[in-house]
Coordinates of C-alpha atoms and ligand atoms in Angstrom, one line a residue:
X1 CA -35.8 3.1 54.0
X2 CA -39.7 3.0 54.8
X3 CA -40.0 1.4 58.0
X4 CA -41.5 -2.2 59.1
X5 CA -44.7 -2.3 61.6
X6 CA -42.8 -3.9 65.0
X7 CA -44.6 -7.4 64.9
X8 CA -43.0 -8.2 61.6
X9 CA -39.7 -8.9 63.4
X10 CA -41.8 -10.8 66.2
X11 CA -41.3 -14.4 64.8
X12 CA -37.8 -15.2 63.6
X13 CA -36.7 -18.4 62.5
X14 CA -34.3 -20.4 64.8
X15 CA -30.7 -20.3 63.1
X16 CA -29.1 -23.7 61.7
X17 CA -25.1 -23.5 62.8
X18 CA -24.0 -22.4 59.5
X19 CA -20.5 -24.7 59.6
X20 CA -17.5 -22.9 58.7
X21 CA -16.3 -22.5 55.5
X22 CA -12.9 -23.4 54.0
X23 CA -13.1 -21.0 51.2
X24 CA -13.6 -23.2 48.0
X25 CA -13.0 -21.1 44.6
X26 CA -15.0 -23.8 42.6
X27 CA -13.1 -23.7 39.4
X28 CA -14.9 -25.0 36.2
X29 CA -13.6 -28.3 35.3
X30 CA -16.1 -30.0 38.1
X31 CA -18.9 -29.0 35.6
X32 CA -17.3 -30.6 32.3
X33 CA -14.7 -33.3 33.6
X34 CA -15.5 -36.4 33.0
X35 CA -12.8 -37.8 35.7
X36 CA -15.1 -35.4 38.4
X37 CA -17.9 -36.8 37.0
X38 CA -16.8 -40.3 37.8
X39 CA -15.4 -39.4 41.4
X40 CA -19.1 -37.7 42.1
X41 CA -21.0 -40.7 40.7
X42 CA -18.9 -43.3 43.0
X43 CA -18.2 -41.2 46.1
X44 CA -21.1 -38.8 46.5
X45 CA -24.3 -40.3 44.3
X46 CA -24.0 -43.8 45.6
X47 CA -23.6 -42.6 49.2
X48 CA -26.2 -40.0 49.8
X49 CA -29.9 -40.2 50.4
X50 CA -31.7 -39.5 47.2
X51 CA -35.4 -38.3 46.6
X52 CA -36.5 -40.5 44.3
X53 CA -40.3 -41.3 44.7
X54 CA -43.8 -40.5 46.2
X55 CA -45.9 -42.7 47.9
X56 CA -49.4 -41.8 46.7
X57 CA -47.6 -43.3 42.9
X58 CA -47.8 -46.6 44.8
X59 CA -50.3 -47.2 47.1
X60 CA -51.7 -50.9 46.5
X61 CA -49.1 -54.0 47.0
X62 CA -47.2 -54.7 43.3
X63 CA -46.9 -50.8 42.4
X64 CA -44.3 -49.9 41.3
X65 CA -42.2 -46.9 40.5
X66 CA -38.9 -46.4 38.5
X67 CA -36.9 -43.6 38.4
X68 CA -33.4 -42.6 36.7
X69 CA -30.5 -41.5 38.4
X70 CA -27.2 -41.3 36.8
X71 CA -26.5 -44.5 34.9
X72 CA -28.8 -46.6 37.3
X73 CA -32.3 -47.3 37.3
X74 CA -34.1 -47.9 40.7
X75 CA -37.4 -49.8 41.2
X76 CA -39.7 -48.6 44.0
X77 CA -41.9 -51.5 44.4
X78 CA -45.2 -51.5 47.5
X79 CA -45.2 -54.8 49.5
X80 CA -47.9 -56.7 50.8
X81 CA -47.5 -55.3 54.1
X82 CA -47.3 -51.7 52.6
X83 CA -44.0 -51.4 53.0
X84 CA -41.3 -50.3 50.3
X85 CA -38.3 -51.7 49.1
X86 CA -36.2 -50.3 46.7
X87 CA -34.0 -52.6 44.1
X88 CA -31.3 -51.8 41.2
X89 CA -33.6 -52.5 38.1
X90 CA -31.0 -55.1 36.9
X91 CA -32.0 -58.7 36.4
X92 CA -29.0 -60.8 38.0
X93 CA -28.9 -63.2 35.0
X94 CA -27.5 -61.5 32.6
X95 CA -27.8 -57.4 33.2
X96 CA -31.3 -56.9 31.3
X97 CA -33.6 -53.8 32.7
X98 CA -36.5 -55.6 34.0
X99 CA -38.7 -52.3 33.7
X100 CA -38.8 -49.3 30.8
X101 CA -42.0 -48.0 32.3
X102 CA -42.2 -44.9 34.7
X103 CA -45.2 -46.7 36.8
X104 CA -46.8 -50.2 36.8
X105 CA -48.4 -52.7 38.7
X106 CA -47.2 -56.5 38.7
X107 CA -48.0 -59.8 40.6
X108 CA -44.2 -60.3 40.4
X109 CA -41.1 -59.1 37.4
X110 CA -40.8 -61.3 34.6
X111 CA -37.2 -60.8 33.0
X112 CA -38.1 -59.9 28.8
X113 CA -34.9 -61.6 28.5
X114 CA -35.3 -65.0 29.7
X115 CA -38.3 -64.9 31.5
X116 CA -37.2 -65.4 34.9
X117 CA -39.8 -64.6 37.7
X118 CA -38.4 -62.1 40.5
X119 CA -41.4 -61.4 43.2
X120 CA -42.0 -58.1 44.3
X121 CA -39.6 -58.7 47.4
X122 CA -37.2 -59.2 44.9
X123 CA -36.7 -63.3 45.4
X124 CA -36.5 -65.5 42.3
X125 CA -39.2 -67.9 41.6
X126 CA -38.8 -69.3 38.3
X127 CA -35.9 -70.1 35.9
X128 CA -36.2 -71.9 32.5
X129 CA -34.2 -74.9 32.5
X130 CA -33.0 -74.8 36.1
X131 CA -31.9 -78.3 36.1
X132 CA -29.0 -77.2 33.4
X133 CA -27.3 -74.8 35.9
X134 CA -23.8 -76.2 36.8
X135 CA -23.8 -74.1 40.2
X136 CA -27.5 -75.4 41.3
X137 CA -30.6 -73.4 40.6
X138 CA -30.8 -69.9 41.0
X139 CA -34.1 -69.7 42.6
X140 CA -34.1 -69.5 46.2
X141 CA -30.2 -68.6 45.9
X142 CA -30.2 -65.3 43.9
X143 CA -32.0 -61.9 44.7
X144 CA -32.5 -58.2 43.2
X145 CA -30.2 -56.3 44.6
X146 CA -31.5 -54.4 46.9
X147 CA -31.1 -50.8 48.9
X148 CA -32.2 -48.3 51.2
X149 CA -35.2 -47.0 51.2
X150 CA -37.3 -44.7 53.6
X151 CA -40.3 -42.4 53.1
X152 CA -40.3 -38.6 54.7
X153 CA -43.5 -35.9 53.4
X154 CA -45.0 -38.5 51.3
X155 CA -41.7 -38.6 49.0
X156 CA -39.8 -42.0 48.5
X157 CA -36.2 -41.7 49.5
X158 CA -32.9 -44.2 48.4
X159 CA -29.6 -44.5 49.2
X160 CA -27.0 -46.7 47.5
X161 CA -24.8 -47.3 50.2
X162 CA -25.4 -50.0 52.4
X163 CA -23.5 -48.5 55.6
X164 CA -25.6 -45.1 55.1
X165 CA -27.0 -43.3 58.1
X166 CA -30.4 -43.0 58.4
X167 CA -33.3 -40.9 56.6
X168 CA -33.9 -38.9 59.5
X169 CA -30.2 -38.3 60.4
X170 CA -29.2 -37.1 57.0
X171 CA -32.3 -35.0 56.9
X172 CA -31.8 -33.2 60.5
X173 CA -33.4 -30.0 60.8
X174 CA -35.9 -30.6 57.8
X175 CA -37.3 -33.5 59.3
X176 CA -38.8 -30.8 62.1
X177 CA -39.2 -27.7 60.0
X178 CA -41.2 -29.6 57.3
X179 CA -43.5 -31.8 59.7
X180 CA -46.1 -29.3 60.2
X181 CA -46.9 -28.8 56.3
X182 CA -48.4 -32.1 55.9
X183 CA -46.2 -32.4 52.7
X184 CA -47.4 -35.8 52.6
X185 CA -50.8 -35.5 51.6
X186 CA -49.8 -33.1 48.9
X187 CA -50.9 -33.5 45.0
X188 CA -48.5 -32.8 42.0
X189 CA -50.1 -30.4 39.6
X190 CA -47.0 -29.8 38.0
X191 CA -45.0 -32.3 36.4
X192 CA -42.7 -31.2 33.3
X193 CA -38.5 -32.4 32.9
X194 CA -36.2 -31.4 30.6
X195 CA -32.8 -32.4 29.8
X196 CA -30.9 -29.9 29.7
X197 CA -27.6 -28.8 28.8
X198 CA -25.7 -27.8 31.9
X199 CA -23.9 -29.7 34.6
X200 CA -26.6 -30.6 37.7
X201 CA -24.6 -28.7 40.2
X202 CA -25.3 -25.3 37.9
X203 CA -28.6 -25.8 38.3
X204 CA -28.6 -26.6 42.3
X205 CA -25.3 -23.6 42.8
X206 CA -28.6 -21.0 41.2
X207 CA -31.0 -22.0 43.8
X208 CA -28.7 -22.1 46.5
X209 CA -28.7 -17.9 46.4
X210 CA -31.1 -15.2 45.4
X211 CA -28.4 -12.9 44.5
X212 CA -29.5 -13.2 41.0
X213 CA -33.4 -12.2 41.6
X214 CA -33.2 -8.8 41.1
X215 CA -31.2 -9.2 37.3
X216 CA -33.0 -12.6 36.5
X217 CA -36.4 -12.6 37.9
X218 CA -37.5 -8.5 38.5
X219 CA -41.1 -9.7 38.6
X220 CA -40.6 -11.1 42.4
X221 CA -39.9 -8.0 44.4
X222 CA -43.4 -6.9 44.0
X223 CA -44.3 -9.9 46.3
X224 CA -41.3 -11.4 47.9
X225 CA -39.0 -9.3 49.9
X226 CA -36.0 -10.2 48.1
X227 CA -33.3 -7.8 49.7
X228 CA -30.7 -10.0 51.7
X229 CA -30.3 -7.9 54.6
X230 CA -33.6 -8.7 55.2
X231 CA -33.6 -12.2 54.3
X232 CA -32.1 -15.1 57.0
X233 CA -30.0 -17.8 55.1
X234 CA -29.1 -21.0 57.1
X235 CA -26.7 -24.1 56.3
X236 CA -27.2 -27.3 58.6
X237 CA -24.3 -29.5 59.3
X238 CA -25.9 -31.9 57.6
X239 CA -25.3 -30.5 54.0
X240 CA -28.4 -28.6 53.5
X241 CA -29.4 -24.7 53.3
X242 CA -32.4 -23.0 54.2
X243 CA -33.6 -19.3 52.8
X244 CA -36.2 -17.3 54.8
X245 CA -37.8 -14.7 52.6
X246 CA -40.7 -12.6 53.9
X247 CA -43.7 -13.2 51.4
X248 CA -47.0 -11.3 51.0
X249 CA -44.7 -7.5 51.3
X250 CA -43.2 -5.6 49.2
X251 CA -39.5 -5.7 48.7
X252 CA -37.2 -3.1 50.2
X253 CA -35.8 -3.1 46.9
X254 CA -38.6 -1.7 45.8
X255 CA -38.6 1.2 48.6
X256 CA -34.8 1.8 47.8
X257 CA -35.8 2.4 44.2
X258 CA -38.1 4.9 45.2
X259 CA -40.7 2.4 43.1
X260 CA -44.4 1.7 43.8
X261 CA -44.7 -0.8 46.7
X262 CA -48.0 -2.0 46.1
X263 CA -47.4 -3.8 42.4
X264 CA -50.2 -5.8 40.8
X265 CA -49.1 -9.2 42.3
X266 CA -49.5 -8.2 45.7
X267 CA -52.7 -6.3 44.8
X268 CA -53.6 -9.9 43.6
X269 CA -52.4 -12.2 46.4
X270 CA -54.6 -9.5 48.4
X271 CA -57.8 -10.0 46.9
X272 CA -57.3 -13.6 47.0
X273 CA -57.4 -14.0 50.8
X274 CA -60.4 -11.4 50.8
X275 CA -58.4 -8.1 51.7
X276 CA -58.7 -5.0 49.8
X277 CA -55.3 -3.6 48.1
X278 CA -56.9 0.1 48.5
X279 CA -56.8 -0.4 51.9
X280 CA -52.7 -0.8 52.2
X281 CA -51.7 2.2 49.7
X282 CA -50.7 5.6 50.4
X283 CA -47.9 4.1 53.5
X284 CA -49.7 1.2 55.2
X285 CA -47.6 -1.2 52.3
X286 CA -45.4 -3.0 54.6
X287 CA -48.5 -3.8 56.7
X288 CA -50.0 -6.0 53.9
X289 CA -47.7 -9.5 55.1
X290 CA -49.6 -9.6 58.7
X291 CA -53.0 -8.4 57.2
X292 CA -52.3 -11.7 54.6
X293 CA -51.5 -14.0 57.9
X294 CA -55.2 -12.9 60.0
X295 CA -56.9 -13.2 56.5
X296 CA -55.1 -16.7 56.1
X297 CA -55.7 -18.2 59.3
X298 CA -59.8 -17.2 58.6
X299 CA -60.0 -18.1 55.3
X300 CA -57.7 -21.5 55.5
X301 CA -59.5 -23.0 57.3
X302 CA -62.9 -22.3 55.3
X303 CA -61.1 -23.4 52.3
X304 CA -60.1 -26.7 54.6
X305 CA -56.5 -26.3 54.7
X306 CA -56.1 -28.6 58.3
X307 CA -51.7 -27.8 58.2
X308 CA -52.4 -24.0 58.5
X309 CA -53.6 -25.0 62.2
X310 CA -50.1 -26.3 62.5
X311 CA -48.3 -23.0 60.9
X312 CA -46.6 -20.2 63.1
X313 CA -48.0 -16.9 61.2
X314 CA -44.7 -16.1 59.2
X315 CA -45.1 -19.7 58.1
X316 CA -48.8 -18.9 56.3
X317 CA -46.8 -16.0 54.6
X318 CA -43.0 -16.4 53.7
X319 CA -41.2 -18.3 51.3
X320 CA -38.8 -21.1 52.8
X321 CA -36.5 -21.7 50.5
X322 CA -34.7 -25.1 51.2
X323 CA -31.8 -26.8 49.0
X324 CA -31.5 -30.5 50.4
X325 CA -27.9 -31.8 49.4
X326 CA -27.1 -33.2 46.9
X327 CA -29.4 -32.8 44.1
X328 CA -33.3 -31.1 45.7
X329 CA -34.3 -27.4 45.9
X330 CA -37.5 -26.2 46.8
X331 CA -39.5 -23.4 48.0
X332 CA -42.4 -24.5 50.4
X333 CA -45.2 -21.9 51.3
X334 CA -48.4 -22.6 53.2
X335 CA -50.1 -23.9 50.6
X336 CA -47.8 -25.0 47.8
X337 CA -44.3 -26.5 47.7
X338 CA -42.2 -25.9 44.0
X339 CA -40.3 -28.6 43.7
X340 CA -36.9 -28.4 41.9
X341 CA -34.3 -31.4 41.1
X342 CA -31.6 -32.0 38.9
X343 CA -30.2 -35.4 38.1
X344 CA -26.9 -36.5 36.8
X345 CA -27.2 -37.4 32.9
X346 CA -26.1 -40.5 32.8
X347 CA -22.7 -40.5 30.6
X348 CA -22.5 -36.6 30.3
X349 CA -21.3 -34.2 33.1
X350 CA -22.6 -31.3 30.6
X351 CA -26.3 -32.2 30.6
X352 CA -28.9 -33.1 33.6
X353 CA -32.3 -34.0 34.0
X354 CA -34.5 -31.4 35.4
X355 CA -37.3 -31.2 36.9
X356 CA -39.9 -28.7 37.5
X357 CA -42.9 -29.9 39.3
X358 CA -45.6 -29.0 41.5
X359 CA -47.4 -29.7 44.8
X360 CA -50.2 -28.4 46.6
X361 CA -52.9 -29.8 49.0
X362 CA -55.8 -30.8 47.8
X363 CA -59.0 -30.7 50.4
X364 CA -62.1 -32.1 49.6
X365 CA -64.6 -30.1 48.3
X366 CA -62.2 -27.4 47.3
X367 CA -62.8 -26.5 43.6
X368 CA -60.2 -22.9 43.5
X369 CA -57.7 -23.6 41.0
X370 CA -54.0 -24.2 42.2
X371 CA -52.0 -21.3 41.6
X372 CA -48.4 -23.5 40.1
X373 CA -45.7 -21.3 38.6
X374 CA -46.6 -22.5 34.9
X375 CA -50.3 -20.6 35.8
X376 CA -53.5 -22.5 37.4
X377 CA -54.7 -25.7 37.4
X378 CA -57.7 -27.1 38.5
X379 CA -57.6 -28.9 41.4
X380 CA -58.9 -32.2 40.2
X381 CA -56.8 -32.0 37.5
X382 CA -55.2 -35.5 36.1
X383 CA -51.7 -34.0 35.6
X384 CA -49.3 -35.6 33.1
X385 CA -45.9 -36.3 33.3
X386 CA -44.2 -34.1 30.6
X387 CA -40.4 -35.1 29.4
X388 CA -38.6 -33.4 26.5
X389 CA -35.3 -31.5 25.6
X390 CA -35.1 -28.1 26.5
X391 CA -36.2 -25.8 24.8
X392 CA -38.8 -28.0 23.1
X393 CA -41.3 -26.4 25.4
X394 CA -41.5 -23.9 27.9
X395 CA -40.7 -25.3 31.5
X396 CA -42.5 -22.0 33.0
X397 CA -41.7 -18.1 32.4
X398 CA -39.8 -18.1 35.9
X399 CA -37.6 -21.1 35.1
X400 CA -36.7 -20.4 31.7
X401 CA -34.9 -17.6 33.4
X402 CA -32.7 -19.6 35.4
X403 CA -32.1 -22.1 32.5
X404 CA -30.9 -19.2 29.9
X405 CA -28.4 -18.2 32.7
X406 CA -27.5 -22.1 34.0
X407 CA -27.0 -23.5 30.1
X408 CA -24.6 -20.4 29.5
X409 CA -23.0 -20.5 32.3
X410 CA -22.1 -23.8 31.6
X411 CA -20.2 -22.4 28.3
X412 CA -18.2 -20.3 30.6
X413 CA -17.2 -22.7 33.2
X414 CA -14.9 -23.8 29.6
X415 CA -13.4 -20.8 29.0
X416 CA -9.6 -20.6 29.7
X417 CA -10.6 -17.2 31.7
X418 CA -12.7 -18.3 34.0
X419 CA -10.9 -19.0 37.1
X420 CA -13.1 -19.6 39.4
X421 CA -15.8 -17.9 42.0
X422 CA -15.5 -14.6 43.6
X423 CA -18.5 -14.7 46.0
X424 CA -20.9 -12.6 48.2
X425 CA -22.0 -13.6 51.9
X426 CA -24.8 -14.2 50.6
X427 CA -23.7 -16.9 47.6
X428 CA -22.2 -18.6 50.5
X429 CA -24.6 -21.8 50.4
X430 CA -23.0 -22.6 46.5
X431 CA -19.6 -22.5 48.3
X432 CA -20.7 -24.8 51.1
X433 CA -21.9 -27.7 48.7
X434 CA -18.7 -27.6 46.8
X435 CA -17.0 -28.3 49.9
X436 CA -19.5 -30.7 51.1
X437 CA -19.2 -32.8 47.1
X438 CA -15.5 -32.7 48.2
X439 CA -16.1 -34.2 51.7
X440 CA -17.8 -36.9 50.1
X441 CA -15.1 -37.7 47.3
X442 CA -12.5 -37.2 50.1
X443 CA -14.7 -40.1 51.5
X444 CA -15.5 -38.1 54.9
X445 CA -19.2 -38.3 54.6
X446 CA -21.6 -39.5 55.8
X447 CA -21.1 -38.7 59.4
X448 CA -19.0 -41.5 61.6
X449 CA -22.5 -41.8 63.1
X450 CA -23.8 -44.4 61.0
X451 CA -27.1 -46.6 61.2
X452 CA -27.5 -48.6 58.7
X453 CA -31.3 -48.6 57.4
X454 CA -31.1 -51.8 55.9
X455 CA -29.7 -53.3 59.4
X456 CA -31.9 -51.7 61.1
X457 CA -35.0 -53.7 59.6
Ligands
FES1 S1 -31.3 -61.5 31.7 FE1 -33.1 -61.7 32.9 S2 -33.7 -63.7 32.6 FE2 -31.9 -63.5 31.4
FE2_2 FE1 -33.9 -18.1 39.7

């Protein structure tokens, strides 16, 4: 195998615990039964801490965002003192949705039902008729119904259960690792969902392993080093995995093969931070991930890229790939963050919502096109929400990858032969959020360590 310069093992991550696992087989009925589907939705959905929003949707007082989860709708709504609160979007009269619409602005909700006035900290001002109410008037004695809600890298978070621990507890090591990115000032320039047919946990099991790289996606190991025994993969107690993949190298794949090392993509992520491919080929290939990091830390900051001051090197390079229990996988680099999550369909266990977005920083003055998976956009780009059925459209030559493999898998998981997993090391973080879905069901999570948000205000 062709050797590594010595400084490319200089920075290694710090390891998460990786808690022990019980050996789950993960059989196939908890991707088509409906009885699973029910246990998740009351045990696990309504108790975890769900990514649900972004702040930059909201920013003035009366903004308002609403999301789907499951069968439930949840209103993100900006208060006058620029906080958030987060309600059911249920009217408490009789059940109507108060909002269809993905974002708005209001000076309070007006029911389309009966017209009755909630404000935008979910009190109720006006009632028709309140005089003819046998149990006195409902203003000033009903309320949305409200929950959790925090904010962490610009994104709006919710949690159903009103005993839940906190945001920053159920985040744990994410919290730190993600702080320096400056997530939160980050644009979307990707925005497309699909409803697709698979279960939501096919679609999170696929990005919680790279196993399938090689056979699925053969067009990364020019760029990503996508062999395992060079690749560090973390679980945290808290639920949720982390992938370090060397970025801006070849793959040792690709030196096991006997292939070319320097492949077109690398030649291109080269030229890109001002360095010549010529200059790597011929046996200085493996060099080309610490040349990318000096040429980075130059040319970042030109470009005005203020987080890459806050970046270890291997952080300007590599790939961290993170999968946040229950329902969030993403890979961040330096300057870019793919952004990957699967909600339950609301009555089907054999479909989800995915979605398939993208964010990258946006620095004044800087007019290069952002490089998303679906191919550039410009960086002042207006960039519309797309929803449609899979298949309708494209969601990206990289995802449509995953999804013929997810949507057929989710055939097999049927099949009277299938009989459950037989896993690598390396597929381990699938096996750990089985078991982790099961904790929750079991009603062992969250931790005994709880502080409730909502008390806490
Ligand atoms: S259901 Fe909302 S006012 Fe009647
Ligand atoms: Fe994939």
């Amino acid at each position: 195998m062709t050797a590594r310069p010595e400084s490319w093992y200089a920075q290694p991550a710090e390891k998460w615990p990786d808690p022990k696992l019980k050996g789950h087989s993960i059989p196939g009925y908890r991707y088509h039964s409906k009885e699973f589907f029910h246990q998740e939705w009351e045990n696990m959905w309504t108790k975890v801490w769900l990514l649900l929003g972004r702040e930059d949707e909201i920013p003035e007082p009366g903004d308002y965002q609403q999301e789907e989860v499951g069968p439930e709708s949840i209103l993100m709504v900006r208060q006058q003192d620029m906080s958030i609160k987060a309600f059911y979007n249920v009217c408490q009269h009789r059940g109507a949705r108060l909002v269809f619409n993905e974002l708005g602005t209001v000076d309070a909700f007006t029911c389309p039902y009966h017209g009755w006035r909630w404000e935008i900290d979910g009190s109720l001002t006006f009632a028709l008729d309140p005089e003819d109410f046998p149990e006195g008037d409902p203003c000033g004695k009903l309320t949305l119904n409200e929950i959790a809600c925090d904010t962490f890298a610009g994104f709006i978070w919710v949690n159903m259960d009103p005993d839940c621990v906190s945001l920053k507890e159920f985040l744990g090591p994410i919290w730190d690792d993600w702080s320096d990115y400056e997530i939160h000032t980050w644009k979307r320039y990707l925005a497309l969902t699909a409803t697709v047919p698979c279960n939501w946990k096919v679609v999170l099991d696929n990005f919680n392993e790279s196993y399938h790289l090689p056979t699925v996606h053969p067009q990364v190991d020019g760029v990503v080093e996508e062999n395992y025994q060079w690749t560090q993969f973390d679980m945290s107690e808290e639920g949720h995995n982390r992938m370090w993949m060397q970025s801006g190298t070849p793959s040792h794949s690709l030196a096991k093969r006997g292939e070319e090392l320097l492949k077109p993509g690398l030649a291109f992520m080269l030229e890109q931070w001002g360095l010549n491919p010529d200059d790597f080929r011929g046996g200085r290939e493996f060099e080309t991930r610490e040349a990318l990091q000096k040429a980075m830390r130059v040319k970042g900051k030109e470009m005005g890229y203020t987080q890459f001051d806050n970046l270890k090197d291997h952080q300007l390079t590599d790939t961290y790939h993170y999968t946040l229990f229950p329902n969030f996988a993403v890979s961040v680099w330096a300057d870019g963050f793919h952004f990957l999550r699967a909600r339950p369909h609301p009555t089907d266990p054999g479909q989800c919502l995915f979605d398939n977005w993208w964010y990258a920083p946006a620095p004044e003055g800087l007019t290069t096109p952002v490089m998303t998976i679906n191919g550039p956009v410009e960086r002042d780009a207006e960039v519309e929400h797309e929803v449609f059925n899979y298949l309708d459209r494209s969601l990206s030559n990289l995802i449509d990858q995953d999804m013929g493999i997810t949507t057929g898998q989710q055939l097999g998981f049927r099949s009277r032969a299938y009989k459950g997993v037989y896993l690598a090391k390396q597929e381990h973080r699938i096996r750990r959020y089985h078991e982790l879905i099961d904790e929750y069901i079991e009603g062992k999570r969250p931790a005994p360590k709880r502080s409730s948000a909502i008390a806490a205000e």
